[in-house]
Coordinates of C-alpha atoms in Angstrom, one line a residue:
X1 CA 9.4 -19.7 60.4
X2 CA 7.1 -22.5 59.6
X3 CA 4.0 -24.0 61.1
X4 CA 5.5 -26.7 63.2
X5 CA 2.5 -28.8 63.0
X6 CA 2.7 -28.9 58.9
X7 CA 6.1 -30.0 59.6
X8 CA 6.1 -32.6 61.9
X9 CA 3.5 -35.2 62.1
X10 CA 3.3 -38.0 64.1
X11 CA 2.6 -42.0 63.5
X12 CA 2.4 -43.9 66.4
X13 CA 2.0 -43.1 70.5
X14 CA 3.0 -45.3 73.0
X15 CA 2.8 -43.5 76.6
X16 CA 3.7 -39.7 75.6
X17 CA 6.6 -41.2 73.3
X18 CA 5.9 -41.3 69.1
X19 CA 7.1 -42.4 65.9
X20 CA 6.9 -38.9 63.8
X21 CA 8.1 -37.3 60.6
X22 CA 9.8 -34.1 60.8
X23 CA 10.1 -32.5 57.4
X24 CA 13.5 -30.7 56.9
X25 CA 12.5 -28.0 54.0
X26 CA 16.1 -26.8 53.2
X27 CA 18.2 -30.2 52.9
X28 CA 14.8 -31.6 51.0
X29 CA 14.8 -34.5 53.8
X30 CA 12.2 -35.9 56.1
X31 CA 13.7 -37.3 59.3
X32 CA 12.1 -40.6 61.0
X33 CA 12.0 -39.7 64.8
X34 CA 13.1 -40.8 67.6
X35 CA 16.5 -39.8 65.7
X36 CA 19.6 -39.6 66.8
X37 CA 22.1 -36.3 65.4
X38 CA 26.1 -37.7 65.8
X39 CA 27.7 -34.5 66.9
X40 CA 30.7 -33.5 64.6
X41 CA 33.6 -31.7 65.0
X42 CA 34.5 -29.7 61.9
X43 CA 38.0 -30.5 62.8
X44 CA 38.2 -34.0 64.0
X45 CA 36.0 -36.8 62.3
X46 CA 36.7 -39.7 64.4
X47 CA 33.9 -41.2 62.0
X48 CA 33.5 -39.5 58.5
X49 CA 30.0 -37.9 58.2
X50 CA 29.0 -40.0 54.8
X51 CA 30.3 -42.7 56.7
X52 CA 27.5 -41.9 59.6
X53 CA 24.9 -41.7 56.8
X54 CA 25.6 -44.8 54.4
X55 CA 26.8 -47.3 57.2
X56 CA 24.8 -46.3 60.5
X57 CA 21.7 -44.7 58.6
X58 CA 21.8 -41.2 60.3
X59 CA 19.5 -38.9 58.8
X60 CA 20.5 -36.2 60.5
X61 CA 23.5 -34.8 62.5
X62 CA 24.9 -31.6 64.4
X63 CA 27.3 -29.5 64.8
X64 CA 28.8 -26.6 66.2
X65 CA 28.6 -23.6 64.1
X66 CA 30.4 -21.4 66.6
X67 CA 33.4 -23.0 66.0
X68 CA 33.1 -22.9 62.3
X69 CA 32.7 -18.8 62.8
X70 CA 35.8 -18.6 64.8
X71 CA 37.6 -21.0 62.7
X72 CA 40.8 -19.5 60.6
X73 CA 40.8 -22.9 58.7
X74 CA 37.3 -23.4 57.7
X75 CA 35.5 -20.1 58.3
X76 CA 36.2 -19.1 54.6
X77 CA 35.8 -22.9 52.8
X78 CA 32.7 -22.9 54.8
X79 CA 31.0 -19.9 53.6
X80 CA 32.0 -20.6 49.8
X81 CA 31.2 -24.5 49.7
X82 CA 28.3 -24.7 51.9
X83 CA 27.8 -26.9 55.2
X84 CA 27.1 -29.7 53.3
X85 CA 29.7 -29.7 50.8
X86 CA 32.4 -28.9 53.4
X87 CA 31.0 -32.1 56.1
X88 CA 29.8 -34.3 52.8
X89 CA 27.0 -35.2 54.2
X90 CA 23.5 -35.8 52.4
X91 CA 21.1 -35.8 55.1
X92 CA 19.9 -32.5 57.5
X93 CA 22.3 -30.5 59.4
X94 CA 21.9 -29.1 62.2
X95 CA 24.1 -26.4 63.6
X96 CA 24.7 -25.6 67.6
X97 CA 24.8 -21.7 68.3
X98 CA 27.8 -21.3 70.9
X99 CA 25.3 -21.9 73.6
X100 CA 27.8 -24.6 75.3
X101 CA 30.8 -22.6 75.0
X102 CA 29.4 -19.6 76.6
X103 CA 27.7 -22.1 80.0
X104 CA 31.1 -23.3 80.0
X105 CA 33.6 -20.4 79.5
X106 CA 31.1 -17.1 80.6
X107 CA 31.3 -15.8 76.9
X108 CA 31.2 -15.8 73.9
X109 CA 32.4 -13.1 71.1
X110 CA 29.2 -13.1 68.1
X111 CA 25.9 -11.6 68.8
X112 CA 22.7 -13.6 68.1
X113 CA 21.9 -12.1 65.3
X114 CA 25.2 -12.7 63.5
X115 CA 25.5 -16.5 64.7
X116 CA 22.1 -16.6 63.3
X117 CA 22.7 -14.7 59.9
X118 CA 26.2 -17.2 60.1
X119 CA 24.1 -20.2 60.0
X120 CA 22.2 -19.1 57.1
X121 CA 24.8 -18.2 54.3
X122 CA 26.7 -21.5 55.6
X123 CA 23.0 -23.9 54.7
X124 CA 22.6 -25.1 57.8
X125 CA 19.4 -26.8 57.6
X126 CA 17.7 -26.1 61.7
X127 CA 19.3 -23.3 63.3
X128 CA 20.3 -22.5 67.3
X129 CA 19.8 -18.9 68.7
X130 CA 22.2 -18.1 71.6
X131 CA 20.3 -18.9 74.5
X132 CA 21.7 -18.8 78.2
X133 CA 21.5 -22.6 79.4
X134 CA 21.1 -22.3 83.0
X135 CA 22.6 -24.8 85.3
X136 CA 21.0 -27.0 88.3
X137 CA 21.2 -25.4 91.6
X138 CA 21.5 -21.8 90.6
X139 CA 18.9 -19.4 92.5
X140 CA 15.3 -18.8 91.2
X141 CA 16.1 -15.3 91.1
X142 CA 19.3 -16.1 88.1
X143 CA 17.4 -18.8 86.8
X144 CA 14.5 -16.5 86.3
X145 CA 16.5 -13.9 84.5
X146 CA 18.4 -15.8 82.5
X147 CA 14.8 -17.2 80.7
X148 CA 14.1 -13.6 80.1
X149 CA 17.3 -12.8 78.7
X150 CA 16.2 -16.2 76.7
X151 CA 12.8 -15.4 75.8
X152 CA 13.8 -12.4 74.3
X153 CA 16.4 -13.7 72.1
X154 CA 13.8 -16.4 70.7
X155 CA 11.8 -13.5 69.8
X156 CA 14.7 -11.8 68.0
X157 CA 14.8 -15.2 66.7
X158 CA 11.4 -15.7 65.3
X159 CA 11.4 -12.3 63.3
X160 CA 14.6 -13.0 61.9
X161 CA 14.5 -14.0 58.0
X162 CA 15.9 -17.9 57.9
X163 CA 13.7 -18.7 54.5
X164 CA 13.6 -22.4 54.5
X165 CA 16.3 -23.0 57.7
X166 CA 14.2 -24.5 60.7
X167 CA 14.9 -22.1 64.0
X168 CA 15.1 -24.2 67.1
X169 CA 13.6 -22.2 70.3
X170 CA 15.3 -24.1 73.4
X171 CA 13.7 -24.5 76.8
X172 CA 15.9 -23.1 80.1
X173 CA 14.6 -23.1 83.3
X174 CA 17.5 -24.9 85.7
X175 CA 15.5 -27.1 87.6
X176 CA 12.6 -25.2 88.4
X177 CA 9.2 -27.1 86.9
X178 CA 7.4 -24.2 86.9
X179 CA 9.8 -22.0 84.8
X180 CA 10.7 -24.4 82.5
X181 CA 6.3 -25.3 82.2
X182 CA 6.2 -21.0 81.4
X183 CA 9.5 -20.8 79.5
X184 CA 7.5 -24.4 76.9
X185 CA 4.7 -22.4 76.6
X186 CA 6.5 -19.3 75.6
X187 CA 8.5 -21.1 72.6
X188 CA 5.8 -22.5 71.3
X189 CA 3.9 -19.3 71.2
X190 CA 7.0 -17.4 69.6
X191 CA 6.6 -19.6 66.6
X192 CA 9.9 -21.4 66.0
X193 CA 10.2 -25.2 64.9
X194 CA 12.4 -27.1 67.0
X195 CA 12.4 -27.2 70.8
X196 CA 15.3 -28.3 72.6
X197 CA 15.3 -28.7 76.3
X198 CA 19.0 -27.3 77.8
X199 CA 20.8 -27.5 80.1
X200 CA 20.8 -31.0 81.3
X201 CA 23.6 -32.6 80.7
X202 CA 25.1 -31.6 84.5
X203 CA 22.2 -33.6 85.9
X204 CA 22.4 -36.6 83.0
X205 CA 26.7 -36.6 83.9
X206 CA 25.5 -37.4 87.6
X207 CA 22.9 -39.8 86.9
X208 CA 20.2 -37.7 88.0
X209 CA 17.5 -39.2 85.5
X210 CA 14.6 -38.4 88.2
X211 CA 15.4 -34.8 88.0
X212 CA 15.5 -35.3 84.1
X213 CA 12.1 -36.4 83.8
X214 CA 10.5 -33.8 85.9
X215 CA 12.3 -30.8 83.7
X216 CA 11.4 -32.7 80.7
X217 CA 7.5 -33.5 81.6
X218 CA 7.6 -29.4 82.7
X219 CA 8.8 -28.2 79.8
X220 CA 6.1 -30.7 77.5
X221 CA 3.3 -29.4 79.5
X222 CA 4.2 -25.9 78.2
X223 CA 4.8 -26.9 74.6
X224 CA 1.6 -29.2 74.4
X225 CA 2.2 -32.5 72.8
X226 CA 2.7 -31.3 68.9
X227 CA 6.0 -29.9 69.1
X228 CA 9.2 -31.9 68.6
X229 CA 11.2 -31.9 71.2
X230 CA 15.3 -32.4 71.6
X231 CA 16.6 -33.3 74.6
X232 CA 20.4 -31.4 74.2
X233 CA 23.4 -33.3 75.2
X234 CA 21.2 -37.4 75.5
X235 CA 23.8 -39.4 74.2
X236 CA 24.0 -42.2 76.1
X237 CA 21.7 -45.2 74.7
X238 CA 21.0 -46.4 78.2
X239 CA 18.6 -43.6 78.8
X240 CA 17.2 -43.5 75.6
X241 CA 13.9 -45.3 75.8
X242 CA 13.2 -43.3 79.1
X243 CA 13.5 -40.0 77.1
X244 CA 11.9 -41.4 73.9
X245 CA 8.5 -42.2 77.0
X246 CA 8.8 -38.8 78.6
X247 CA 7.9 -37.4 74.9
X248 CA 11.4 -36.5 73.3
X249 CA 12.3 -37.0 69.9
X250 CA 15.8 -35.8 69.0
X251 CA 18.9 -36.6 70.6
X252 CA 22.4 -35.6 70.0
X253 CA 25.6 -37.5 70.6
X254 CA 29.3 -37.0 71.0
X255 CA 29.5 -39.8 73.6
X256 CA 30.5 -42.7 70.1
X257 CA 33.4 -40.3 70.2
X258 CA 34.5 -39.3 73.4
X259 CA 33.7 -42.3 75.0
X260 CA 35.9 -43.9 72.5
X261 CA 38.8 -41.8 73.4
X262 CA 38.5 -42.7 76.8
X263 CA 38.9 -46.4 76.1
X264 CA 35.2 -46.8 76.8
X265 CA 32.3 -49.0 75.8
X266 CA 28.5 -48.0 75.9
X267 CA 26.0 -51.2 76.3
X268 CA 22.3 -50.0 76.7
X269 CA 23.3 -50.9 80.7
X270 CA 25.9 -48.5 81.0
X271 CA 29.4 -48.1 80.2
X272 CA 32.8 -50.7 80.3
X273 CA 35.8 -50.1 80.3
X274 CA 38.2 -51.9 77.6
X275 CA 40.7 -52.5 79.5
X276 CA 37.9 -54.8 81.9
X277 CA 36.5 -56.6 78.9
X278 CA 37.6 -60.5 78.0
X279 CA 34.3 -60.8 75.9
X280 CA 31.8 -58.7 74.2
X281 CA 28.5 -59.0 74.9
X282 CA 27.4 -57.6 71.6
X283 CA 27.2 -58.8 68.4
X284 CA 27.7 -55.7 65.7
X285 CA 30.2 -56.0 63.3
X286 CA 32.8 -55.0 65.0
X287 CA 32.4 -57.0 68.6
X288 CA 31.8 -59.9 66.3
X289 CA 35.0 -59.6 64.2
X290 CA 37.6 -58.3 67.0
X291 CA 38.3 -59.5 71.0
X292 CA 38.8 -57.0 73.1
X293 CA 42.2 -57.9 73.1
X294 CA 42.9 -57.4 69.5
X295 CA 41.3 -53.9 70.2
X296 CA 43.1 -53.0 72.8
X297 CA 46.7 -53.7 70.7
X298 CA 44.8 -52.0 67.6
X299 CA 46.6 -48.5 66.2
X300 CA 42.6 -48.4 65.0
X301 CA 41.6 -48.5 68.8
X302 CA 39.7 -45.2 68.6
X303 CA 37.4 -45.5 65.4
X304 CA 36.8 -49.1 66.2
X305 CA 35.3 -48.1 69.5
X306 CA 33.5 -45.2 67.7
X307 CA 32.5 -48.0 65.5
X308 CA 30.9 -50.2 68.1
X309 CA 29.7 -47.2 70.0
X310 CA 27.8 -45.7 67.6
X311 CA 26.2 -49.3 66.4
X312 CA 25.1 -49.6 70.2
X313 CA 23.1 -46.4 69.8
X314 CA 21.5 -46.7 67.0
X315 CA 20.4 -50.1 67.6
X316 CA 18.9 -48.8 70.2
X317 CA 16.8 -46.2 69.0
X318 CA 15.2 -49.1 66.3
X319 CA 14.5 -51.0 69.6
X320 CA 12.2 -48.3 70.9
X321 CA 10.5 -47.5 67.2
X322 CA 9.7 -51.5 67.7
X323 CA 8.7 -51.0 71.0
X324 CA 6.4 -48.6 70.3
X325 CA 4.6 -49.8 66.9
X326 CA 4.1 -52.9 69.3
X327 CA 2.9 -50.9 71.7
X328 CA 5.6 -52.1 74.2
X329 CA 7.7 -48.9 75.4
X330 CA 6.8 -48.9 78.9
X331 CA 7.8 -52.3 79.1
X332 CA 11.0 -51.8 77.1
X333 CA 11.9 -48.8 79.6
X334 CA 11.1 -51.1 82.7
X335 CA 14.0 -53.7 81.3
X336 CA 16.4 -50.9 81.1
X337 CA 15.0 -49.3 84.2
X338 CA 16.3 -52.4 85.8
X339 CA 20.1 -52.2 84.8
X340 CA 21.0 -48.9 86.9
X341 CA 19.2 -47.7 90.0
X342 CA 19.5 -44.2 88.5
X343 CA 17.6 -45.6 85.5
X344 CA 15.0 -47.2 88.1
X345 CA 14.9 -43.6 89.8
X346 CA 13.8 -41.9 86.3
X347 CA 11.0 -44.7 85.5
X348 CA 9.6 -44.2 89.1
X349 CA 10.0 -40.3 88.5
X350 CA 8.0 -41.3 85.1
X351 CA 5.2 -43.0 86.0
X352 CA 4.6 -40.1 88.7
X353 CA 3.7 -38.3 85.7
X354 CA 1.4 -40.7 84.6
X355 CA -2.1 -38.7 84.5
X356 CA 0.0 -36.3 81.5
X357 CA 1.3 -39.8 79.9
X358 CA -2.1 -40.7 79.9
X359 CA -3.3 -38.3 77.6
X360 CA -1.5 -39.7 74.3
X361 CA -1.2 -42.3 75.6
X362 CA -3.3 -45.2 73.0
X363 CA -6.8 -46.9 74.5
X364 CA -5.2 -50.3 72.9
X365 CA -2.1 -52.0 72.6
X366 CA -1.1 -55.6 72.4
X367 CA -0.9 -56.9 76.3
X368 CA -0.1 -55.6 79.2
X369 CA 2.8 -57.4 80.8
X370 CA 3.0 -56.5 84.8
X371 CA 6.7 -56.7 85.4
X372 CA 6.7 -55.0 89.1
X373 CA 5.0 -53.0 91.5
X374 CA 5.9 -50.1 89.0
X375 CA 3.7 -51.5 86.8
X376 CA 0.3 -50.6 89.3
X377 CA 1.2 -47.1 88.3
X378 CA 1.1 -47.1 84.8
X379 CA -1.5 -44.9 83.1
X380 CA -3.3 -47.7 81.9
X381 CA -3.9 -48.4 85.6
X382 CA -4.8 -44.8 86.2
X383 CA -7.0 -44.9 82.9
X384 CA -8.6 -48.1 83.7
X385 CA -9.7 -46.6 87.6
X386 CA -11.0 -43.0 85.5
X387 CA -13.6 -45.6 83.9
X388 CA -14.8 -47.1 87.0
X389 CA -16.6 -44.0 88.3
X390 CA -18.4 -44.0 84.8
X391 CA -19.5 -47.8 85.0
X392 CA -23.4 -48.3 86.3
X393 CA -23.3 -51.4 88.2
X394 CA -26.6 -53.5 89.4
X395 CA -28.0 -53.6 92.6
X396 CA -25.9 -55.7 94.2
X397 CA -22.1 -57.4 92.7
X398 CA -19.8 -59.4 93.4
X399 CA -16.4 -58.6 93.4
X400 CA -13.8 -62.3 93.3
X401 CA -10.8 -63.2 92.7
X402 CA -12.2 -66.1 91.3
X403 CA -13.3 -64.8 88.0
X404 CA -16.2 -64.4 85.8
X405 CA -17.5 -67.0 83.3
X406 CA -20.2 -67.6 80.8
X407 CA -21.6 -70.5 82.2
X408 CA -22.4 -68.7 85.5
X409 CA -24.6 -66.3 84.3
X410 CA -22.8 -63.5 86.3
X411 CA -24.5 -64.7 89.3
X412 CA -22.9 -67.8 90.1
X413 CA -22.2 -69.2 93.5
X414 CA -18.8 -68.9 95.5
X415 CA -17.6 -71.8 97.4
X416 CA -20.2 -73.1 100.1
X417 CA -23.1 -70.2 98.5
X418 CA -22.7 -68.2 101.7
X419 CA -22.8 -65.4 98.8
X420 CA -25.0 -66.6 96.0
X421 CA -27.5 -63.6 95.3
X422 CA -26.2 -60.9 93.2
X423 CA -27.1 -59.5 90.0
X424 CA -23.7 -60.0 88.6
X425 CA -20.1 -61.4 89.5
X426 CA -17.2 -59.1 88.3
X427 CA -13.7 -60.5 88.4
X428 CA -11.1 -58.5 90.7
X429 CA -7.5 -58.4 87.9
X430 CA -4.9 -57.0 89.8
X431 CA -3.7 -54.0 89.5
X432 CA -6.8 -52.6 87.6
X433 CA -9.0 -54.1 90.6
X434 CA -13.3 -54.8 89.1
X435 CA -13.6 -55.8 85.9
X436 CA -17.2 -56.3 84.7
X437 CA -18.0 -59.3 82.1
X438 CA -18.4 -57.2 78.8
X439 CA -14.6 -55.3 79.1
X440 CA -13.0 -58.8 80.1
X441 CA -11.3 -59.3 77.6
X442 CA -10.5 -55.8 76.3
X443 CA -7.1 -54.0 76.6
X444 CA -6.0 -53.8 79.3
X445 CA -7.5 -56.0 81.0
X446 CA -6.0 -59.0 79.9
X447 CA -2.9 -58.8 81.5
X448 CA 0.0 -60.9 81.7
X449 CA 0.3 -60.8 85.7
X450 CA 2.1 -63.1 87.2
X451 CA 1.0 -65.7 89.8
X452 CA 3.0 -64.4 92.7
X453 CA 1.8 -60.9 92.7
X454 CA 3.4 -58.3 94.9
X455 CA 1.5 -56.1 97.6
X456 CA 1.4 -53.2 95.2
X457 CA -0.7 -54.5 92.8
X458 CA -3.2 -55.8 95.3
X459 CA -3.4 -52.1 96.8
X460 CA -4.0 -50.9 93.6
X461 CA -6.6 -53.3 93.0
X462 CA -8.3 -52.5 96.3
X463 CA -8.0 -48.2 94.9
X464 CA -10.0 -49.1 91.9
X465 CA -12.5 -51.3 94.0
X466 CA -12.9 -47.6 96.3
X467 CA -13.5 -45.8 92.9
X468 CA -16.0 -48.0 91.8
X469 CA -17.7 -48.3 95.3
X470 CA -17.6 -44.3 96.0
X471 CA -18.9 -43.1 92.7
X472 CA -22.2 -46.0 92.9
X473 CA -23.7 -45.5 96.9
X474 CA -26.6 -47.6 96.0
X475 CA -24.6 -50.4 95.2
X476 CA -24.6 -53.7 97.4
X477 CA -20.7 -54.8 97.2
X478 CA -19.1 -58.0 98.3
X479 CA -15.4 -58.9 97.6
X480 CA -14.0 -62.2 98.1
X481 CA -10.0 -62.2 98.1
X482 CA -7.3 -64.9 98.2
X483 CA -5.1 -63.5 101.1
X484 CA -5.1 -59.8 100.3
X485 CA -2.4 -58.1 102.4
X486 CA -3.5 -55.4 105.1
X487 CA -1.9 -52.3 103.3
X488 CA -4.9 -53.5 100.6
X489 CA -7.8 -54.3 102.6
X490 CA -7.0 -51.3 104.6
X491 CA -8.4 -49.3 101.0
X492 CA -11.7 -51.0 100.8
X493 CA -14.4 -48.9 101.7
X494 CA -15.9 -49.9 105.2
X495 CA -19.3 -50.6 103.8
X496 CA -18.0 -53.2 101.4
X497 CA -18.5 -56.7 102.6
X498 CA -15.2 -58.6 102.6
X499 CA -14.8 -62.9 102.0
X500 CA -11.4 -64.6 101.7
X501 CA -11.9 -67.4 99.4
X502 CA -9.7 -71.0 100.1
X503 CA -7.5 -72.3 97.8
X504 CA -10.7 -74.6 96.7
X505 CA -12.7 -71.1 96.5
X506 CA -14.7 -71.5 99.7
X507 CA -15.6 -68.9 101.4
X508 CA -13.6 -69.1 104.7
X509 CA -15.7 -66.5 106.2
X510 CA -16.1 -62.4 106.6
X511 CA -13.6 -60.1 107.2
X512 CA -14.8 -56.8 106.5
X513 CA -14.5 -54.1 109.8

């Protein structure tokens, strides 16, 4: 096995996603993550594997070396050519253990050990064990002993000789946080290189993105934030950015195909079908050079779809490497967040995992853009409230909605100077809430919010007002508010005196309990 931190290094952070560079030793190859492996089948290449390479820019691909063992075609051509040779494929291969076939038929007829030993003589370049991918809904009791029959195997695993081939150590635990935190912290202890996390493609089949998130941010709290992850089974680009912000980095797709079979068409909203479709709202090669008519009547149906499909998702994952060099990816998942309420459930199921976002989360970016009331829970929000207890205000502040500016000296009057005698004047921003003079200007805290704010970012406003006023007791406070709501005020401390300001900024008077 190899270090895992000599082999992959990340670039660039937004939120827990990255931009990294995962070193393939065997295939000589380094691999740009977030990446996306096209699954193969030795058998049926809807879309050739050079193809995948030269035209869509895959660096990397999978497939299922279970099938290869039990093949009477290609077991043989395999073992004397070589993976690569028999796929024609230049970039890293990655080989799938039988894992799948044995959650969906009960078993399976090769022992770890010789899948693994298979996997070597064939090249494969990262390696699967055969782990037990345990289902949602199944009881703690099988969930729990189907890790250990897991854990053990990873162990077999890691003192197994593979030379240069990475070893991937995947991450079970049903749904269960806590196994699936203990079951991260046990694979990266064991060594290997790769970490997928299993067994959730029953809850990403029925839209359950919420419940993806909260196995995925388990399973990184065990693994710390220097592994690369996989997220087995992703393949749909709609959920992509979403994974790419929980921390994953790998993804693996048969969807271009199957979809494709099916008569289906991905979009990063979802899917259409063909048969629906007078015009494509896409612009790759192949929605700008066929209808969806001339599609429909094509002999070519299949590959063409494939084609578009597998454009789509790949387009798609360059989209988030933007996003996050621009330091946009919460934005980016917000926009898809908003084409499927599943989508919406899994960025709300996010951001309640913002304090572990957080923590790799950069100090600057370009602007924050508040989109909705998701946005007061992002963990620039949380960061920015953090910093308030460490602040040392003067004796007495003013807190307005009105601002601060140079010219007033930090102590200027508001409206009719019924509050005209305070040390300094700090602006309220919604949803950060006090902002004093010096970090004005600094990110985050010159936000893109829009006139028309919604309740949320007012009550999280008024939260980091209470941080501020708890952690400094000898402060005098006065905030003066344009028309707070209730559920806002109702988060000021009592001993905060409170002025709503007129559209003119005049104090209309006191308010406070």
């Amino acid at each position: 096995m190899s270090d895992t931190r000599e082999l992959f290094e990340v670039r660039d952070w937004d939120a827990a996603g990255r931009i990294g560079r995962l070193d393939v030793p065997r295939a000589g190859v380094t691999v740009e993550t977030p990446a996306l492996l096209p699954v193969v089948n030795p058998h049926i290449q809807t879309i050739p594997p050079r193809e995948l390479a030269e035209e869509f820019g895959a660096e990397i691909l999978i497939t299922n070396s279970y099938v290869l063992h039990g093949s009477e075609d290609l077991r043989e051509d395999v073992l004397e050519r070589g993976l690569h040779a028999l796929l024609d494929f230049p970039g890293a291969i990655m080989t799938d253990s039988g894992s799948f076939q044995l959650a969906e038929y009960g078993e399976i007829d090769v022992t770890n050990e010789e899948i693994l030993e298979f996997q070597r003589r064939i090249g494969s370049d990262v390696a699967t064990p055969v782990d037990l991918p345990t289902p949602p809904g199944v009881s703690r009791e099988r969930a729990e002993e189907e890790l250990g029959t897991t854990q053990r195997r990873l162990e077999d695993a890691a003192a197994f000789d593979a030379d240069e081939m990475l070893v991937s150590a995947p991450v079970q635990g049903s749904t269960y946080p806590d196994l699936r935190e203990r079951a991260g912290r046990h694979a990266a202890r064991v060594g290997l290189d790769v970490f997928p996390v299993g067994a959730v493609v029953p809850l990403m089949n029925e839209y359950r993105f919420g419940e993806v998130v909260d196995v995925v941010a388990a399973a990184k709290r065990g693994l710390g934030p220097a592994a690369p992850v996989h997220l087995f089974g992703a393949g749909h680009p709609m959920m992509f950015a979403l994974a790419v912000a929980m921390g994953c980095d790998l993804f693996d797709s048969a969807a271009y195909a199957i979809y494709a079979r099916d008569g289906r068409y991905l979009t990063v909203r979802g899917t259409e079908h063909l048969a629906d479709l007078d015009y494509f709202p896409c612009a790759c090669p192949v929605c700008v050079e066929h209808t969806p008519e001339e599609i429909r009547e094509s002999d070519e149906r299949e590959r063409l779809l494939s084609e578009h499909n597998l454009h789509v998702t790949f387009r798609e994952i360059r989209t988030i490497k933007g996003a996050i060099r621009d330091g946009e990816l919460l934005e980016l998942v917000e926009a898809r967040a908003r084409g499927h309420p599943a989508m919406l459930d899994g960025y709300r199921a996010l951001l309640e995992h913002a304090n572990q976002l957080e923590r790799t989360d950069p100090a600057s970016k370009g602007t924050f853009f508040y989109l909705s009331g998701e946005s007061a829970r992002r963990p620039e929000v949380r960061r920015h409230h953090d910093r308030l207890a460490r602040l040392s205000p003067p004796e007495t502040v003013l807190l307005t909605e009105d601002g601060w500016s140079e010219g007033d000296g930090g102590d200027g009057e508001i409206g009719d100077g019924a509050y005209d005698a305070h040390d300094e004047r700090w602006s309220i921003v919604p949803p950060f809430g006090p902002v004093p003079p010096e970090l004005a200007e600094t990110y985050p805290l010159s936000a893109e919010v829009p006139e028309r704010t919604d309740d949320r970012a007012y009550e999280a406003a008024a939260t980091g007002v209470a941080r501020l006023v708890e952690a400094n007791p000898g402060t005098e406070w006065t905030l003066a508010h344009r028309a707070w709501p209730d559920s806002a005020l109702a988060r000021v401390p009592g001993r905060v005196e409170v002025a709503r300001l007129g559209s003119s900024g005049a104090v209309e008077g006191g308010d406070a309990e």
